[in-house]
CSV table of C-alpha atoms and ligand atoms in Angstrom, one decimal:
chain,number,residue,atom,x,y,z
A,84,MET,CA,0.0,0.0,0.0
A,85,THR,CA,1.5,3.4,-1.0
A,86,ASP,CA,-0.6,6.1,0.5
A,87,THR,CA,0.5,9.7,0.0
A,88,ILE,CA,-0.9,12.7,1.8
A,89,ALA,CA,-2.7,13.7,-1.4
A,90,SER,CA,-4.2,10.2,-2.0
A,91,LEU,CA,-5.5,10.1,1.6
A,92,GLN,CA,-7.2,13.4,1.0
A,93,LYS,CA,-8.7,12.3,-2.3
A,94,GLN,CA,-10.0,8.9,-1.1
A,95,SER,CA,-11.4,10.1,2.2
A,96,LYS,CA,-15.1,9.8,3.1
A,97,LEU,CA,-14.6,12.5,5.7
A,98,ASP,CA,-15.4,16.2,5.5
A,99,ALA,CA,-12.3,17.9,3.9
A,100,LEU,CA,-11.6,20.0,7.0
A,101,ASP,CA,-11.9,17.1,9.4
A,102,ASN,CA,-9.6,15.1,7.1
A,103,ARG,CA,-6.9,17.8,7.1
A,104,VAL,CA,-7.1,18.2,10.9
A,105,LEU,CA,-6.7,14.4,11.4
A,106,LEU,CA,-3.9,14.1,8.9
A,107,CYS,CA,-2.0,16.9,10.7
A,108,HIS,CA,-2.6,15.1,14.0
A,109,ALA,CA,-1.6,11.6,12.8
A,110,LEU,CA,1.5,12.9,11.1
A,111,GLY,CA,2.5,15.5,13.7
A,112,VAL,CA,2.7,18.2,11.0
A,113,ASN,CA,1.0,21.6,10.3
A,114,ARG,CA,-1.4,22.5,7.5
A,115,ILE,CA,1.4,23.9,5.3
A,116,ALA,CA,3.2,20.6,5.3
A,117,LEU,CA,0.1,18.8,3.9
A,118,ILE,CA,0.6,20.9,0.8
A,119,THR,CA,4.4,21.0,0.6
A,120,GLN,CA,4.7,17.3,1.3
A,121,SER,CA,1.6,16.2,-0.6
A,122,GLU,CA,3.4,13.6,-2.7
A,123,ARG,CA,5.3,12.1,0.3
A,124,VAL,CA,4.7,8.3,0.6
A,125,LEU,CA,3.6,7.6,4.1
A,126,THR,CA,5.0,4.7,6.2
A,127,ALA,CA,2.6,1.9,7.0
A,128,GLU,CA,2.5,3.1,10.6
A,129,GLU,CA,1.5,6.6,9.6
A,130,SER,CA,-1.3,5.3,7.3
A,131,GLN,CA,-2.5,3.1,10.1
A,132,ARG,CA,-2.5,5.9,12.6
A,133,PHE,CA,-4.5,8.1,10.3
A,134,ASN,CA,-7.0,5.4,9.4
A,135,ALA,CA,-7.7,4.6,13.0
A,136,LEU,CA,-8.4,8.3,13.7
A,137,ALA,CA,-10.5,8.6,10.6
A,138,GLN,CA,-12.6,5.6,11.6
A,139,ARG,CA,-13.3,7.2,15.0
A,140,ARG,CA,-14.6,10.3,13.2
A,141,LEU,CA,-16.7,8.2,10.8
A,142,ASP,CA,-18.2,6.5,13.9
A,143,GLY,CA,-19.3,9.9,15.1
A,144,GLU,CA,-16.7,10.9,17.7
A,145,PRO,CA,-16.3,14.7,17.9
A,146,ILE,CA,-13.1,15.9,16.2
A,147,ALA,CA,-12.1,17.9,19.3
A,148,TYR,CA,-12.0,14.8,21.5
A,149,ILE,CA,-10.0,12.9,18.8
A,150,VAL,CA,-7.3,15.5,18.7
A,151,GLY,CA,-7.8,16.4,22.3
A,152,GLN,CA,-8.0,20.2,21.7
A,153,ARG,CA,-10.3,23.0,20.7
A,154,GLU,CA,-9.7,26.7,20.3
A,155,PHE,CA,-11.8,29.2,22.2
A,156,PHE,CA,-11.4,33.0,22.5
A,157,GLY,CA,-8.1,32.6,20.5
A,158,LEU,CA,-6.6,30.2,23.0
A,159,PRO,CA,-5.9,26.4,22.8
A,160,PHE,CA,-7.9,24.3,25.3
A,161,GLU,CA,-7.3,20.7,26.1
A,162,VAL,CA,-10.5,18.7,26.1
A,163,ASN,CA,-11.5,15.2,26.9
A,164,ASP,CA,-14.7,13.4,27.6
A,165,ALA,CA,-14.9,14.8,31.1
A,166,VAL,CA,-15.7,18.3,29.7
A,167,LEU,CA,-18.0,19.9,27.3
A,168,ILE,CA,-16.3,21.0,24.0
A,169,PRO,CA,-16.2,24.9,24.1
A,170,ARG,CA,-18.6,26.5,21.7
A,171,PRO,CA,-18.0,29.8,19.8
A,172,ASP,CA,-21.4,31.0,21.1
A,173,THR,CA,-19.9,31.0,24.6
A,174,GLU,CA,-17.5,33.7,23.6
A,175,LEU,CA,-20.4,36.1,23.9
A,176,LEU,CA,-20.7,35.3,27.6
A,177,VAL,CA,-16.9,36.0,28.1
A,178,GLU,CA,-17.2,39.4,26.3
A,179,LEU,CA,-20.3,40.5,28.3
A,180,THR,CA,-18.4,39.5,31.5
A,181,LEU,CA,-15.3,41.4,30.5
A,182,ASP,CA,-17.5,44.5,29.8
A,183,ARG,CA,-18.8,44.4,33.4
A,184,LEU,CA,-15.6,43.6,35.3
A,185,PRO,CA,-14.1,46.6,37.1
A,186,ALA,CA,-10.4,47.0,37.5
A,187,GLN,CA,-9.1,44.4,40.0
A,188,GLY,CA,-12.6,42.9,39.9
A,189,ARG,CA,-13.6,39.6,41.3
A,190,VAL,CA,-15.4,37.1,38.9
A,191,LEU,CA,-16.8,33.7,39.4
A,192,ASP,CA,-17.3,31.0,36.7
A,193,MET,CA,-19.8,28.4,37.8
A,194,GLY,CA,-19.6,25.0,36.2
A,195,THR,CA,-16.3,25.8,34.5
A,196,GLY,CA,-15.8,22.4,32.7
A,197,SER,CA,-12.7,22.8,30.5
A,198,GLY,CA,-12.1,26.2,32.1
A,199,ALA,CA,-12.8,28.0,28.8
A,200,ILE,CA,-14.6,30.9,30.4
A,201,ALA,CA,-12.4,31.4,33.5
A,202,VAL,CA,-9.1,31.0,31.6
A,203,SER,CA,-10.2,33.4,28.8
A,204,LEU,CA,-11.2,36.0,31.4
A,205,ALA,CA,-7.9,35.6,33.4
A,206,HIS,CA,-5.8,35.6,30.3
A,207,THR,CA,-7.4,38.8,29.0
A,208,ARG,CA,-7.5,40.6,32.3
A,209,LYS,CA,-4.4,39.9,34.4
A,210,ASP,CA,-5.7,42.3,37.1
A,211,ALA,CA,-8.8,40.2,37.7
A,212,ASP,CA,-9.4,37.8,40.6
A,213,VAL,CA,-10.9,34.8,38.9
A,214,THR,CA,-12.5,31.9,40.7
A,215,ALA,CA,-13.9,28.8,38.9
A,216,LEU,CA,-15.8,25.9,40.3
A,217,ASP,CA,-17.1,22.6,39.1
A,218,VAL,CA,-18.6,19.6,40.8
A,219,SER,CA,-16.5,17.2,38.7
A,220,PRO,CA,-12.9,16.6,39.9
A,221,ASP,CA,-12.1,15.2,36.4
A,222,ALA,CA,-13.3,18.4,34.8
A,223,LEU,CA,-11.3,20.5,37.3
A,224,ALA,CA,-8.1,18.6,36.4
A,225,VAL,CA,-8.6,19.5,32.8
A,226,ALA,CA,-9.4,23.2,33.7
A,227,GLN,CA,-6.3,23.4,35.9
A,228,ARG,CA,-4.1,22.2,33.0
A,229,ASN,CA,-5.7,24.7,30.7
A,230,ALA,CA,-5.1,27.6,33.1
A,231,ALA,CA,-1.4,26.6,33.5
A,232,ASN,CA,-0.9,26.1,29.7
A,233,ASN,CA,-2.4,29.5,28.9
A,234,GLY,CA,-0.6,31.3,31.7
A,235,ALA,CA,-3.9,32.2,33.4
A,236,ARG,CA,-4.2,32.7,37.1
A,237,VAL,CA,-7.5,31.1,38.3
A,238,THR,CA,-8.5,29.8,41.7
A,239,PHE,CA,-10.3,26.5,41.3
A,240,LEU,CA,-12.8,25.0,43.7
A,241,GLN,CA,-14.6,21.7,43.7
A,242,SER,CA,-18.2,22.7,44.5
A,243,ASP,CA,-21.8,21.7,43.9
A,244,TRP,CA,-22.9,25.2,42.8
A,245,TYR,CA,-22.5,27.5,45.7
A,246,ALA,CA,-21.9,24.8,48.4
A,247,ALA,CA,-18.1,25.4,48.9
A,248,LEU,CA,-18.4,29.2,48.6
A,249,GLN,CA,-19.8,29.8,52.1
A,250,GLY,CA,-17.8,32.7,53.6
A,251,ALA,CA,-16.1,33.7,50.3
A,252,ALA,CA,-15.8,37.4,49.5
A,253,PRO,CA,-18.5,38.6,47.1
A,254,PHE,CA,-18.0,38.9,43.3
A,255,ASP,CA,-18.5,41.7,40.8
A,256,VAL,CA,-19.7,39.3,38.2
A,257,ILE,CA,-21.0,35.7,38.3
A,258,ALA,CA,-20.9,34.0,34.9
A,259,SER,CA,-22.1,30.5,34.1
A,260,ASN,CA,-22.8,28.2,31.1
A,261,PRO,CA,-24.7,25.5,33.1
A,262,PRO,CA,-26.4,22.3,31.9
A,263,TYR,CA,-29.6,23.7,30.3
A,264,ILE,CA,-30.8,21.0,27.9
A,265,ALA,CA,-34.1,19.5,28.9
A,266,SER,CA,-33.9,15.7,29.6
A,267,ASP,CA,-36.4,14.9,26.8
A,268,ASP,CA,-34.6,17.0,24.2
A,269,CYS,CA,-33.7,14.8,21.2
A,270,HIS,CA,-30.5,16.7,20.6
A,271,LEU,CA,-29.0,14.8,23.5
A,272,SER,CA,-28.9,11.7,21.3
A,273,GLU,CA,-27.5,13.4,18.2
A,274,GLY,CA,-24.1,14.4,16.9
A,275,ASP,CA,-21.3,15.5,19.2
A,276,LEU,CA,-23.6,15.6,22.3
A,277,ARG,CA,-23.7,11.8,22.4
A,278,TYR,CA,-20.0,11.9,23.4
A,279,GLU,CA,-20.1,14.8,25.8
A,280,PRO,CA,-20.6,14.4,29.6
A,281,VAL,CA,-24.3,14.2,30.1
A,282,GLY,CA,-24.1,16.1,33.4
A,283,ALA,CA,-22.6,19.1,31.6
A,284,LEU,CA,-25.5,19.2,29.1
A,285,THR,CA,-28.7,18.4,30.8
A,286,ASP,CA,-30.2,19.1,34.3
A,287,HIS,CA,-32.1,15.8,33.9
A,288,ALA,CA,-35.3,17.9,34.3
A,289,ASP,CA,-36.9,20.8,32.4
A,290,GLY,CA,-33.6,22.5,31.4
A,291,LEU,CA,-34.0,25.4,33.8
A,292,SER,CA,-33.2,23.8,37.2
A,293,ALA,CA,-29.5,24.7,37.3
A,294,LEU,CA,-30.4,28.2,36.1
A,295,ARG,CA,-32.9,28.5,38.9
A,296,ILE,CA,-30.3,27.4,41.5
A,297,ILE,CA,-27.8,29.9,40.2
A,298,ILE,CA,-30.3,32.8,40.1
A,299,ALA,CA,-31.5,32.0,43.7
A,300,GLY,CA,-28.0,31.8,45.2
A,301,ALA,CA,-26.3,34.7,43.4
A,302,PRO,CA,-27.5,37.5,45.7
A,303,GLN,CA,-25.6,36.0,48.6
A,304,HIS,CA,-22.4,36.1,46.5
A,305,LEU,CA,-22.6,39.3,44.5
A,306,LYS,CA,-21.4,42.8,45.4
A,307,PRO,CA,-24.1,45.5,45.4
A,308,GLN,CA,-24.7,46.3,41.6
A,309,GLY,CA,-23.0,43.1,40.7
A,310,TRP,CA,-24.0,41.2,37.5
A,311,LEU,CA,-25.2,37.7,37.0
A,312,LEU,CA,-24.8,36.5,33.4
A,313,MET,CA,-25.9,33.0,32.2
A,314,GLU,CA,-25.8,31.2,28.9
A,315,HIS,CA,-29.0,29.2,28.1
A,316,GLY,CA,-30.8,27.3,25.3
A,317,TYR,CA,-32.1,28.8,22.1
A,318,ASP,CA,-35.7,28.9,23.4
A,319,GLN,CA,-35.1,29.8,27.1
A,320,SER,CA,-34.4,33.5,27.1
A,321,ALA,CA,-37.9,34.6,28.0
A,322,ALA,CA,-38.1,32.0,30.8
A,323,VAL,CA,-34.7,33.1,32.2
A,324,ARG,CA,-35.6,36.8,32.1
A,325,ALA,CA,-38.8,36.0,34.0
A,326,LEU,CA,-36.9,34.1,36.7
A,327,LEU,CA,-34.5,37.0,37.1
A,328,SER,CA,-37.3,39.6,37.2
A,329,GLU,CA,-39.3,37.5,39.7
A,330,ALA,CA,-36.2,37.3,41.9
A,331,GLY,CA,-35.9,41.1,41.8
A,332,TYR,CA,-32.9,41.7,39.6
A,333,ASP,CA,-32.5,45.0,37.7
A,334,GLU,CA,-31.7,45.7,34.1
A,335,VAL,CA,-32.8,42.2,33.1
A,336,GLN,CA,-31.9,41.6,29.4
A,337,SER,CA,-30.8,39.1,26.8
A,338,TRP,CA,-28.0,39.2,24.2
A,339,GLN,CA,-27.8,37.4,20.8
A,340,ASP,CA,-25.1,35.0,19.7
A,341,LEU,CA,-23.4,34.9,16.3
A,342,ALA,CA,-26.5,33.2,14.8
A,343,GLY,CA,-28.8,35.9,16.1
A,344,ILE,CA,-30.3,33.7,18.8
A,345,GLU,CA,-30.8,35.1,22.4
A,346,ARG,CA,-28.1,33.0,24.1
A,347,VAL,CA,-27.1,34.9,27.2
A,348,THR,CA,-29.4,36.6,29.8
A,349,GLY,CA,-28.4,38.6,32.8
A,350,GLY,CA,-29.4,41.0,35.5
A,351,LYS,CA,-27.9,43.4,38.0
A,352,LEU,CA,-28.2,42.9,41.7
A,353,ASN,CA,-30.8,45.3,43.1
A,354,ASN,CA,-29.4,46.8,46.4
A,355,LEU,CA,-32.5,45.6,48.2
A,356,LEU,CA,-31.5,42.0,47.4
A,357,SER,CA,-27.9,42.3,48.8
A,358,THR,CA,-27.3,40.6,52.1
B,247,LIG,N1,-24.7,24.8,23.8
B,247,LIG,C1,-24.6,23.4,24.0
B,247,LIG,C2,-25.5,22.8,22.9
B,247,LIG,O1,-26.6,23.0,22.8
B,247,LIG,C3,-25.1,23.0,25.3
B,247,LIG,C4,-24.3,23.6,26.4
B,247,LIG,C5,-24.9,23.5,27.8
B,247,LIG,O2,-25.7,22.7,28.1
B,247,LIG,N2,-24.4,24.3,28.6
B,247,LIG,O3,-25.0,22.0,22.2
C-alpha cells in the first residue's frame, strides 16, 4: 500500500476540513506541510495511525475529542470526555463578563468544565481575581491544566454550585454556562452531544433547574450592583428573564449569539437583594 498525503485526501469519506485536521494530528505536522509534502509516501505506521483516527470520526466521535484540543477565545484548550467542548457561542458570555468587570474585579465562573470561560477571562485581564468551580474533579483537572498552559491565574474549587463558597468574599460578576438542555430533548442523542458528559449538558429535568439554583443563590455572593450572566438554550431567554425579574434583579436583558439567537441573559443585583 502506498498512501501519499494527497491520496489520503482524495479517497477520504470525511469532510475535507476534518480530514486535514486528522492528517496533521496523525503525522504531527502543520497544514502547510500537507501541501508542501503532498506527494510524500507515508509509512505503514503513519497510514494506520491516520486510518484509526478517521474511523473514530466516521463512527461519530467529535473531532475535538479525537485530537484532544479546541480553540476558544483565541486560546488552545485541552478537552477530553470529562468536559463539554467549548462552543463559539460562549465567547459572547466572556465578552459580556469582560465589559462588566471593574479593575481588580472579582469574577466567578460556575460549572467551569474545561475552564474555557475562566481561563479566557484571566488571560485577558491579568488584574482580575478569577474563581472557577465545578462539581467534577475530572473536569477540574482539565481546567487546571488549561489555566497553566495558557498562563492564566485562576482559583479552582470543587463545589456543587454555591456549596463550597460559604464565607467567600463577594464577586463583581458571576458567569455560568450551566447544563440547560431538557432531559427529553432529542438533541442529546444526536451528533457531538452523544459523546459529551451528560451532566454538563442536561439538568435531567426541564432544562431550567440549574439556572434557577444559580439565580436563587447569586444575591448572597454578588457585590451591590454586581451582575449575573448566564448562557442558556435557544428557546429559554424569556423564561430566564422571567426568573431574574421575579427574583428582583434590575436591568434584566438578553443578548444574541453569532447566529442571532438570544443566548445569554443577565441582570444586575438590586441593592434591596444584597445581604
Ligand atoms: N450549547 C450546547 C449545545 O446546545 C449545550 C451547552 C450546555 O448545556 N451548557 O450543544
